[in-house]
Coordinates of C-alpha atoms in Angstrom, one line a residue:
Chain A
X1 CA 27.7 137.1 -14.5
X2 CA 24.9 137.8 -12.3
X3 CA 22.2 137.0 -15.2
X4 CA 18.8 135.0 -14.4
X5 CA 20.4 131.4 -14.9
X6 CA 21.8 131.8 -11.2
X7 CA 18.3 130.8 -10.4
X8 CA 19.4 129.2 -6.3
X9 CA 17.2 130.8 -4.2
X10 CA 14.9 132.7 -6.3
X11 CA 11.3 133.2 -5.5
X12 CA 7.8 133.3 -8.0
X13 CA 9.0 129.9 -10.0
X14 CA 6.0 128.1 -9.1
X15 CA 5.7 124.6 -8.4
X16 CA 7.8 121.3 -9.4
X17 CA 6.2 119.6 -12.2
X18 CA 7.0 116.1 -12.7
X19 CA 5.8 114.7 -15.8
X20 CA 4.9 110.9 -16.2
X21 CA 6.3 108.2 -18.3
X22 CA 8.6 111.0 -19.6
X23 CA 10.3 110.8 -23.0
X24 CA 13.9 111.2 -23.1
X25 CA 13.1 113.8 -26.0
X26 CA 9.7 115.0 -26.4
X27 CA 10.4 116.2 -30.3
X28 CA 12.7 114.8 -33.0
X29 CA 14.2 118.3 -33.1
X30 CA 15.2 118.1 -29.4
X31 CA 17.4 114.9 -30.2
X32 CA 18.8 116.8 -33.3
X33 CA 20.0 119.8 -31.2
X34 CA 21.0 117.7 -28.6
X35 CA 23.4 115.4 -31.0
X36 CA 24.2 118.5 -33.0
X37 CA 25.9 120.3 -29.6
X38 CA 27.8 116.8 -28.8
X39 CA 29.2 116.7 -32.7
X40 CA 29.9 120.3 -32.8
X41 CA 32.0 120.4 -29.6
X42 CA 34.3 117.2 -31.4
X43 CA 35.4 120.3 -33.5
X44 CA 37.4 121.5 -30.3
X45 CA 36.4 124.9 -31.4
X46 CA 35.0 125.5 -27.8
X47 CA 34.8 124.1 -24.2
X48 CA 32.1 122.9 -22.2
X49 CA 32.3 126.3 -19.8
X50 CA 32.0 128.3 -23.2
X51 CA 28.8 126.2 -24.0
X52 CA 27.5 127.1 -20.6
X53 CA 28.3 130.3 -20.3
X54 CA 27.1 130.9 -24.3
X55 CA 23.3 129.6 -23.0
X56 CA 24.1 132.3 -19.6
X57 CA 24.2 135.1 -22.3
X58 CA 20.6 134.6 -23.7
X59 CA 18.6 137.1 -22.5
X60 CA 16.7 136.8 -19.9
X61 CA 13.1 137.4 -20.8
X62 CA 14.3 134.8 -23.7
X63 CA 15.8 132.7 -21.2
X64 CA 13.0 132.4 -18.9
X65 CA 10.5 131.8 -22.0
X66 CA 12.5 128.9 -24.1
X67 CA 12.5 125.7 -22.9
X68 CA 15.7 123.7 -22.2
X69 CA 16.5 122.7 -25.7
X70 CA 15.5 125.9 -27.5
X71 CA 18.2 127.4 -25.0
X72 CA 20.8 124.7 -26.2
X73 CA 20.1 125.9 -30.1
X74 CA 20.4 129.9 -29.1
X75 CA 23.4 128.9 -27.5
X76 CA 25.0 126.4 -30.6
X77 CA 23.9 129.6 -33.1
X78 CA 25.9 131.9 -30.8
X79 CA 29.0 129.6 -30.6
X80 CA 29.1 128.6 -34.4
X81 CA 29.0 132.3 -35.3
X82 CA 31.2 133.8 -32.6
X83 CA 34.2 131.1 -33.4
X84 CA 33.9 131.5 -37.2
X85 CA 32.3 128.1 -38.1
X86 CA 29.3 129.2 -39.5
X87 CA 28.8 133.3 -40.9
X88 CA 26.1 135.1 -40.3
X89 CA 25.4 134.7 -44.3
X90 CA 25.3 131.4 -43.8
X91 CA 23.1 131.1 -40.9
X92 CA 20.7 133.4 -42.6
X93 CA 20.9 132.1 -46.2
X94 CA 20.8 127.9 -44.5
X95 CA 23.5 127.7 -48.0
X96 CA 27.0 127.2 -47.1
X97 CA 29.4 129.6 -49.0
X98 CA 29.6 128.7 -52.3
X99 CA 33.7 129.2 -52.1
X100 CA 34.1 127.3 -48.6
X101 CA 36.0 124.2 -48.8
X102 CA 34.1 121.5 -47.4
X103 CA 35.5 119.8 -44.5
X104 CA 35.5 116.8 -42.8
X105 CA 32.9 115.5 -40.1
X106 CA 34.4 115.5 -36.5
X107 CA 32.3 112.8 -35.5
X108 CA 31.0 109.7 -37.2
X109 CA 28.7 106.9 -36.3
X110 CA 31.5 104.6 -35.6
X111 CA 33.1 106.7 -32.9
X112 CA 30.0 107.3 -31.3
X113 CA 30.3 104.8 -28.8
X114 CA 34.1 105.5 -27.9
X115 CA 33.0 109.4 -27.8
X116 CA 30.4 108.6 -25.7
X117 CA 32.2 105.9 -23.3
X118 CA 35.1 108.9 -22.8
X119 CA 34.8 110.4 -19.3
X120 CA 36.6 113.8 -20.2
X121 CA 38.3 114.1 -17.2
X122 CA 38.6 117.9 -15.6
X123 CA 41.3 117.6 -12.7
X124 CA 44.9 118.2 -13.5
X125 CA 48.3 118.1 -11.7
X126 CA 49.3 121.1 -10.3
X127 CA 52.3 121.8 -8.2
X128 CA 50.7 123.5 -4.7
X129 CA 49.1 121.8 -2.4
X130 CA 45.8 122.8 -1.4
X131 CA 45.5 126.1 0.4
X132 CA 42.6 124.6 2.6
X133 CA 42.1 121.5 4.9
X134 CA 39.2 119.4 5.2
X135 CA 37.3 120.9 7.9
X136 CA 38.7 124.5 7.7
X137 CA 35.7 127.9 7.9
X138 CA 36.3 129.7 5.1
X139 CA 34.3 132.3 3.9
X140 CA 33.7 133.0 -0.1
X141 CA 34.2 135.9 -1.7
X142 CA 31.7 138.8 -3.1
X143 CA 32.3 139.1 -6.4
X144 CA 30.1 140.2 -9.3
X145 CA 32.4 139.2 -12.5
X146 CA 30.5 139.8 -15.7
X147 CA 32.0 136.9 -17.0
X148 CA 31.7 133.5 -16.6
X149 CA 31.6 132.1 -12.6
X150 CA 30.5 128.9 -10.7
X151 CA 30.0 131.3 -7.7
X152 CA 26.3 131.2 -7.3
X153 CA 24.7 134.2 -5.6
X154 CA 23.4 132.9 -2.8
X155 CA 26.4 131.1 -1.7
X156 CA 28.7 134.6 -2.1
X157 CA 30.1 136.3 1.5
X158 CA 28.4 133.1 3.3
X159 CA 31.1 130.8 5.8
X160 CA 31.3 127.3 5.5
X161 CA 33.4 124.3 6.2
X162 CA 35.5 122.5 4.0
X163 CA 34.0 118.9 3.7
X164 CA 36.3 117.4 0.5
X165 CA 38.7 118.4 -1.2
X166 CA 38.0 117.2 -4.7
X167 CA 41.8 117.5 -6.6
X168 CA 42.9 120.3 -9.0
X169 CA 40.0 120.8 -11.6
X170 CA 39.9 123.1 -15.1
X171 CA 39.0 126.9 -13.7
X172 CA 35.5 127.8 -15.9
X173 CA 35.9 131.3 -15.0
X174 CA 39.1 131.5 -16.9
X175 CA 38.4 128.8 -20.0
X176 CA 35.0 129.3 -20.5
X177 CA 36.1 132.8 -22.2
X178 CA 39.1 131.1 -23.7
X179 CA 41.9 132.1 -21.5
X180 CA 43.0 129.4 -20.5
X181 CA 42.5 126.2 -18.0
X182 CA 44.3 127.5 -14.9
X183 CA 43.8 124.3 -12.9
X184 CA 43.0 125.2 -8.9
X185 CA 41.7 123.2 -6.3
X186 CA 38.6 122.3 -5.7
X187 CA 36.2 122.0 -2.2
X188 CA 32.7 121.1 -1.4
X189 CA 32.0 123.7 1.0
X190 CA 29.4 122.5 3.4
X191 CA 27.0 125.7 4.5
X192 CA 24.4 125.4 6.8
X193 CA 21.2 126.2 5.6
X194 CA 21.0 129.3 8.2
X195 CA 23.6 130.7 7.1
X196 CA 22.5 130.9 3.6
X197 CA 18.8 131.8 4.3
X198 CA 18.7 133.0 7.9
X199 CA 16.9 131.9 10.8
X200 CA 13.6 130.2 9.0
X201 CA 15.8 127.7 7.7
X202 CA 15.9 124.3 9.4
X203 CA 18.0 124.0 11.8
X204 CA 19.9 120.5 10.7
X205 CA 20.1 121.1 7.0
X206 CA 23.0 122.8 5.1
X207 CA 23.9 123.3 1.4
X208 CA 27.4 121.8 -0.5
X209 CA 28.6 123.7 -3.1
X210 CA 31.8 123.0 -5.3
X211 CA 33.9 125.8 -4.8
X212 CA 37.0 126.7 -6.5
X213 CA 39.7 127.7 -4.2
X214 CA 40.5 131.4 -5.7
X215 CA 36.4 131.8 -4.8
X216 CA 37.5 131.2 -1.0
X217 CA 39.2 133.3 1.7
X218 CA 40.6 131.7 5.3
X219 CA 38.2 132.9 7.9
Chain B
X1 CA 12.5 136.1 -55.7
X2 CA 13.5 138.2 -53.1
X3 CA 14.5 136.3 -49.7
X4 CA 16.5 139.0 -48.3
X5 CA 13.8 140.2 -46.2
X6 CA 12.4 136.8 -45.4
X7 CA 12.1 136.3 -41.8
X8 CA 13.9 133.3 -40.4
X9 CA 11.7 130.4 -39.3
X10 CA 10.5 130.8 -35.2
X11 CA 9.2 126.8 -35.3
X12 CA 12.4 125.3 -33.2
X13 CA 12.5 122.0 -35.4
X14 CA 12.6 123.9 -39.0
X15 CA 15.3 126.1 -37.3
X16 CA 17.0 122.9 -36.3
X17 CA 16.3 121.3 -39.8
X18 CA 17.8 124.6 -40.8
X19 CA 21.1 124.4 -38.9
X20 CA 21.6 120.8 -39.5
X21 CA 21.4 120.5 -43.4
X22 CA 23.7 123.8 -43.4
X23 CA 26.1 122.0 -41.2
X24 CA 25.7 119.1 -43.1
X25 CA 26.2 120.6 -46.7
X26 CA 29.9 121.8 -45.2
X27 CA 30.6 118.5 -44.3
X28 CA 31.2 119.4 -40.2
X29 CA 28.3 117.0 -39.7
X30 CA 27.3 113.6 -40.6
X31 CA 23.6 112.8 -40.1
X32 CA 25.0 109.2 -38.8
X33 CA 26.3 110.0 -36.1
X34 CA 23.6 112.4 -34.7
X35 CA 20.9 109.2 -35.2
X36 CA 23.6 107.4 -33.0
X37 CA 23.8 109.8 -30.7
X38 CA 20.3 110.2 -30.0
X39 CA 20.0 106.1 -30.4
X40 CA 22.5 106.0 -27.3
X41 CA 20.4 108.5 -25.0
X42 CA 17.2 107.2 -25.8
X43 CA 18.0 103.5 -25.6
X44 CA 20.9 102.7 -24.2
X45 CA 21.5 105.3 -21.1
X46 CA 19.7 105.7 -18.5
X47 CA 18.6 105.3 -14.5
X48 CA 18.7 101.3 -15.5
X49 CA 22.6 101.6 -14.9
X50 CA 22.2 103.8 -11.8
X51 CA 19.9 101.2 -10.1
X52 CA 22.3 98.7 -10.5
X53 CA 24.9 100.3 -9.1
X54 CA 22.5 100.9 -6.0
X55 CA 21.6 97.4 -6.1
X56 CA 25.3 96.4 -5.8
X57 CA 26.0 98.7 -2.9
X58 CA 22.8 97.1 -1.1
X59 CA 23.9 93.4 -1.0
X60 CA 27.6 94.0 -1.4
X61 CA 29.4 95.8 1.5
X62 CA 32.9 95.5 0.2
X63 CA 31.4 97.1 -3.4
X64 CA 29.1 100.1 -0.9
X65 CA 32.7 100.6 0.5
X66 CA 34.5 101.3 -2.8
X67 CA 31.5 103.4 -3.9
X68 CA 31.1 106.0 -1.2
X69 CA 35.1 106.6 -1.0
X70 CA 35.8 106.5 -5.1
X71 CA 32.5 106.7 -7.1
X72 CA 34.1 107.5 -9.9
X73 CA 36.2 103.9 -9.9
X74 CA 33.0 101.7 -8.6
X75 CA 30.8 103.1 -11.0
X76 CA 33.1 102.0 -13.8
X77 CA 33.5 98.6 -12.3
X78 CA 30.0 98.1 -13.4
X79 CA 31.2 99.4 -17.0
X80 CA 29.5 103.0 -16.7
X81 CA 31.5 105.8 -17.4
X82 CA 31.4 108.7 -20.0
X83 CA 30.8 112.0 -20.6
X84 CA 28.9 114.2 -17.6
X85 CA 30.3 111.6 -15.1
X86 CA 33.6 112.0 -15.1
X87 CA 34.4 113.0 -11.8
X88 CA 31.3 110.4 -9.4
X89 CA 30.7 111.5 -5.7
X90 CA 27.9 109.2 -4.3
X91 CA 26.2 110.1 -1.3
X92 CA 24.3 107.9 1.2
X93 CA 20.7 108.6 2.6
X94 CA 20.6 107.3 6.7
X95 CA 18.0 107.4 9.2
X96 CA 19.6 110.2 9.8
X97 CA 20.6 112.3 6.8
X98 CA 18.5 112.8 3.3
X99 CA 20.2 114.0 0.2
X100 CA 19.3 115.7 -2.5
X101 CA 21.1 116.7 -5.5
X102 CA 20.5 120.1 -8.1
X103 CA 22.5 122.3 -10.3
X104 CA 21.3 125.8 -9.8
X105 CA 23.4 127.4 -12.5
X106 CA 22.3 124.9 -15.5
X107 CA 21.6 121.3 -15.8
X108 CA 24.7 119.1 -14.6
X109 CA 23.4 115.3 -14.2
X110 CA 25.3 112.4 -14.2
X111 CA 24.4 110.8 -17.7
X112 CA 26.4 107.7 -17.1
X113 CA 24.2 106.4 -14.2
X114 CA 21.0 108.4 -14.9
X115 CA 20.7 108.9 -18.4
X116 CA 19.7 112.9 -19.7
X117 CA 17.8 114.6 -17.0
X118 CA 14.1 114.9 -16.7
X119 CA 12.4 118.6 -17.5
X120 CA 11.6 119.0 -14.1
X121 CA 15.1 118.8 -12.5
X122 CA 16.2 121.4 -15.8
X123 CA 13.5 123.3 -14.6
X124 CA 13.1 127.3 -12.9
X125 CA 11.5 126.2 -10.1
X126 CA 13.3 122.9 -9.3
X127 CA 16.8 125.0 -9.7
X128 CA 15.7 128.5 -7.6
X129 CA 14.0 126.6 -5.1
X130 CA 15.5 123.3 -3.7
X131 CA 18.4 125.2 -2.5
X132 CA 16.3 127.3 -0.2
X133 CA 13.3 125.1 0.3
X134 CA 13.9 121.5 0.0
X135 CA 11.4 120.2 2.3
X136 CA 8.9 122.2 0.3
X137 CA 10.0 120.9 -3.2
X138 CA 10.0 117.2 -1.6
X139 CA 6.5 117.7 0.1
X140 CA 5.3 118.3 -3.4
X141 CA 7.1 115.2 -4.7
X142 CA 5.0 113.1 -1.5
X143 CA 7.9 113.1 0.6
X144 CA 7.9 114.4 4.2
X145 CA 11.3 114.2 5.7
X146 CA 11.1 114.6 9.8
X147 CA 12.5 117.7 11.4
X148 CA 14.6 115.4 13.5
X149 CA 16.6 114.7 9.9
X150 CA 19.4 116.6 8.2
X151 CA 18.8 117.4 4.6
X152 CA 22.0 117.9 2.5
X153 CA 21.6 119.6 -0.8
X154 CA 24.5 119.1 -3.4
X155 CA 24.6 122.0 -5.6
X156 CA 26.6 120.5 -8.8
X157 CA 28.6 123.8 -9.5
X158 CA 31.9 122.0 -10.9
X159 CA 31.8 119.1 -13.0
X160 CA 31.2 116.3 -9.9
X161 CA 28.5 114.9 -10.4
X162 CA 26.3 113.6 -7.6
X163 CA 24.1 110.4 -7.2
X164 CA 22.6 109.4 -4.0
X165 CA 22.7 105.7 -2.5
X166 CA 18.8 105.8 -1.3
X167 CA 18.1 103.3 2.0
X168 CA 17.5 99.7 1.0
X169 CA 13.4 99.7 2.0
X170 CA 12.8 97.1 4.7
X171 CA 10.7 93.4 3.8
X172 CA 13.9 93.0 0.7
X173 CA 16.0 90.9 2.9
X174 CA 15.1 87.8 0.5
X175 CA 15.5 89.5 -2.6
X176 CA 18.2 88.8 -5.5
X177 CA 20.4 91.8 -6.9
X178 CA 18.2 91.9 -9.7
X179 CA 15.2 92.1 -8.0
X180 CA 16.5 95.0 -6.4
X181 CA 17.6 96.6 -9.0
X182 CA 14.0 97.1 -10.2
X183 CA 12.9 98.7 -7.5
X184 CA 15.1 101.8 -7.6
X185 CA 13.6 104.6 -9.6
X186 CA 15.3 107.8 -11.0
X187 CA 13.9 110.1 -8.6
X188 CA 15.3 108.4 -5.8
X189 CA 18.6 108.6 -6.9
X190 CA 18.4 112.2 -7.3
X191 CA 16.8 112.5 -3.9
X192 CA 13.5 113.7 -4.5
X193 CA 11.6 109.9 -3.8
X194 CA 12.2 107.1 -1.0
X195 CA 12.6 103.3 -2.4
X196 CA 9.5 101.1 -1.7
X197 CA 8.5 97.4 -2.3
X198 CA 6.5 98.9 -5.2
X199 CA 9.3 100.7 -7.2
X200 CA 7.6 103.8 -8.7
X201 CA 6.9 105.4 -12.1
X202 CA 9.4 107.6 -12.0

């Protein structure tokens, strides 16, 4: 979707603010929300694209006003509603229906460290070979899904080289709304910068984006 | 008493207190595990195990081989692997080529090796801008990279996740793997700071 979290290239953001001897958290409540999205997702009642794209639906007067972990909580309340964990009722009331059976934790202390150790990997085999060749122009699509995508904005009708390829990895555009993994393959597509951003851009320097391949068209 | 018309807290922490003893009282949480969680990311991950991967790419060629053609496998040599890093591409800063890495759509990091991400990498302008303008968002960091130089920028769209092997700094010739090790700072394996004899705050 082409909402405000596709933030590459924007203007009016102001400066980068680097904050010293930063704190991992800077409020208690930030850890909580933080720990409570890694629990909630042992449930297997969503997928890391649905998370992202969940936090992409905020709006976007909202979005540009919350900071990082309010957006993680707007995006939790949205997920634990919309896939029946948690009513509406419940959310509002803080009580858990009074008939609801209570269930069992998907995560306890003692499997912290294994859950956290666990890479999660995203590639998977698939039986075609890649349809591109290191070193190959291609040139990415224009599309404007309303869904889900990893197709930034900037980087859409724009040529570019194929510099890896990176294996078959999980399509978000298709499992972040739950339809499904749909493996493909995946590039970094090296762009120069000029080609993104026109002639003010410096000469030598170029963007790499990870690009999956139904994003991409031969040239 | 009436609460139906009660509004709902806007303070983000007695929302979150909120959420958690709800989740909590149906038994899909345990309060345990969340202190170990947090525990973990405050204490126990971080850009400590990043600079020692650096460190071992500096004084070990055969280990800087390994690393730039399978991060992933190199990394976890060192014992570092887990969630947000499951798929490592490292990428080497040379006289002639400076790298910087971003995720313009949301906040992809590589926790293994760097821990959660600093609010100015999750930030609006750090995410719109060093796509278009990196020399600009690295002059504001102190850095000044020569015209003559290629900046790459990694946009982490997928779920690779990108960590960049800075230049050892000259005058550390003599100095252990250890040593070394404390020297290398966050920002620099991000991009957005050189290495120096000093180290750095950040």
């Amino acid at each position: 979707m082409n909402g405000v979290h596709d933030m590459g290239g924007m203007h009016g953001m102001g400066p980068v603010t680097p904050e010293a001897n930063e704190p991992v958290f800077h409020e208690p409540w930030e850890g909580r929300v933080f720990a409570l999205n890694r629990t909630t997702g042992a449930l297997g009642k969503w997928n890391i694209d649905a998370s992202r794209h969940a936090r992409e639906r905020i709006p976007p007067t909202d979005y540009l006003r919350m900071s990082y972990y309010e957006k993680w909580l707007a995006g939790l309340l949205m997920l634990l509603e919309e896939r029946g964990v948690v009513s509406r009722a419940e959310l509002e009331s803080g009580r858990a229906r009074p008939e609801a059976a209570k269930a069992r934790p998907s995560l306890t202390a003692d499997q912290v460290p294994a859950v956290v150790a666990d890479r999660g990997r995203f590639d998977r085999p698939v039986n075609q070979p890649p349809r591109f060749a290191v070193g190959q122009a291609v040139r990415t699509k224009k599309i404007n899904p309303t869904g889900h995508t990893r197709l930034p904005r900037y980087a859409r009708g724009a040529v570019g080289i194929v510099d890896r390829i990176h294996g078959a990895h999980v399509f978000p555009d298709s499992n972040a709304h739950f339809r499904g993994e749909h493996p493909q393959h995946l590039y970094s597509v090296r762009f120069a910068a000029r080609e993104l951003w026109g002639a003010e851009a410096a000469p030598r320097d170029s963007v790499y984006v990870d690009l999956w391949e139904s994003y991409l068209d031969a040239v | 008493m009436d609460h139906d018309h009660q509004e709902a807290p806007s303070d983000p922490a007695l929302r979150v207190m909120a959420l958690e003893s709800l989740l909590v009282e149906k038994g899909l949480v345990d309060p345990a595990a969340l202190d170990a969680l947090i525990d973990t990311y405050e204490h126990k991950i971080g850009p400590r195990n990043g600079a020692r991967v650096v460190a071992r790419a500096w004084v070990d060629p055969e280990y800087k081989k390994r690393l730039l053609a399978d991060a992933t496998s190199a990394i976890a040599e060192l014992g570092y692997e887990g969630g947000q890093g499951a798929h490592m591409v490292v990428v080497e800063n040379t006289l002639q080529c400076h790298n910087l890495v971003v995720c313009t759509l949301c906040s992809c990091y590589p926790w293994p090796v760097l821990g959660l991400p600093p609010v100015w990498y999750k930030s609006a302008p750090y995410r719109s801008r060093a796509v278009i303008d990196p020399r600009g968002v690295l002059r504001e960091f102190g850095l000044e990279i020569s015209e003559e130089v290629e900046i790459r920028v990694w946009d982490s769209t997928s779920e690779m996740r990108y960590l960049v092997l800075p230049e050892r700094p000259a005058g550390t010739e003599q100095m252990t793997e250890d040593e070394l090790t404390t020297l290398v700072t966050r920002d620099a394996m991000i991009g957005m700071a050189k290495v120096t004899l000093t180290g750095g705050a950040r």
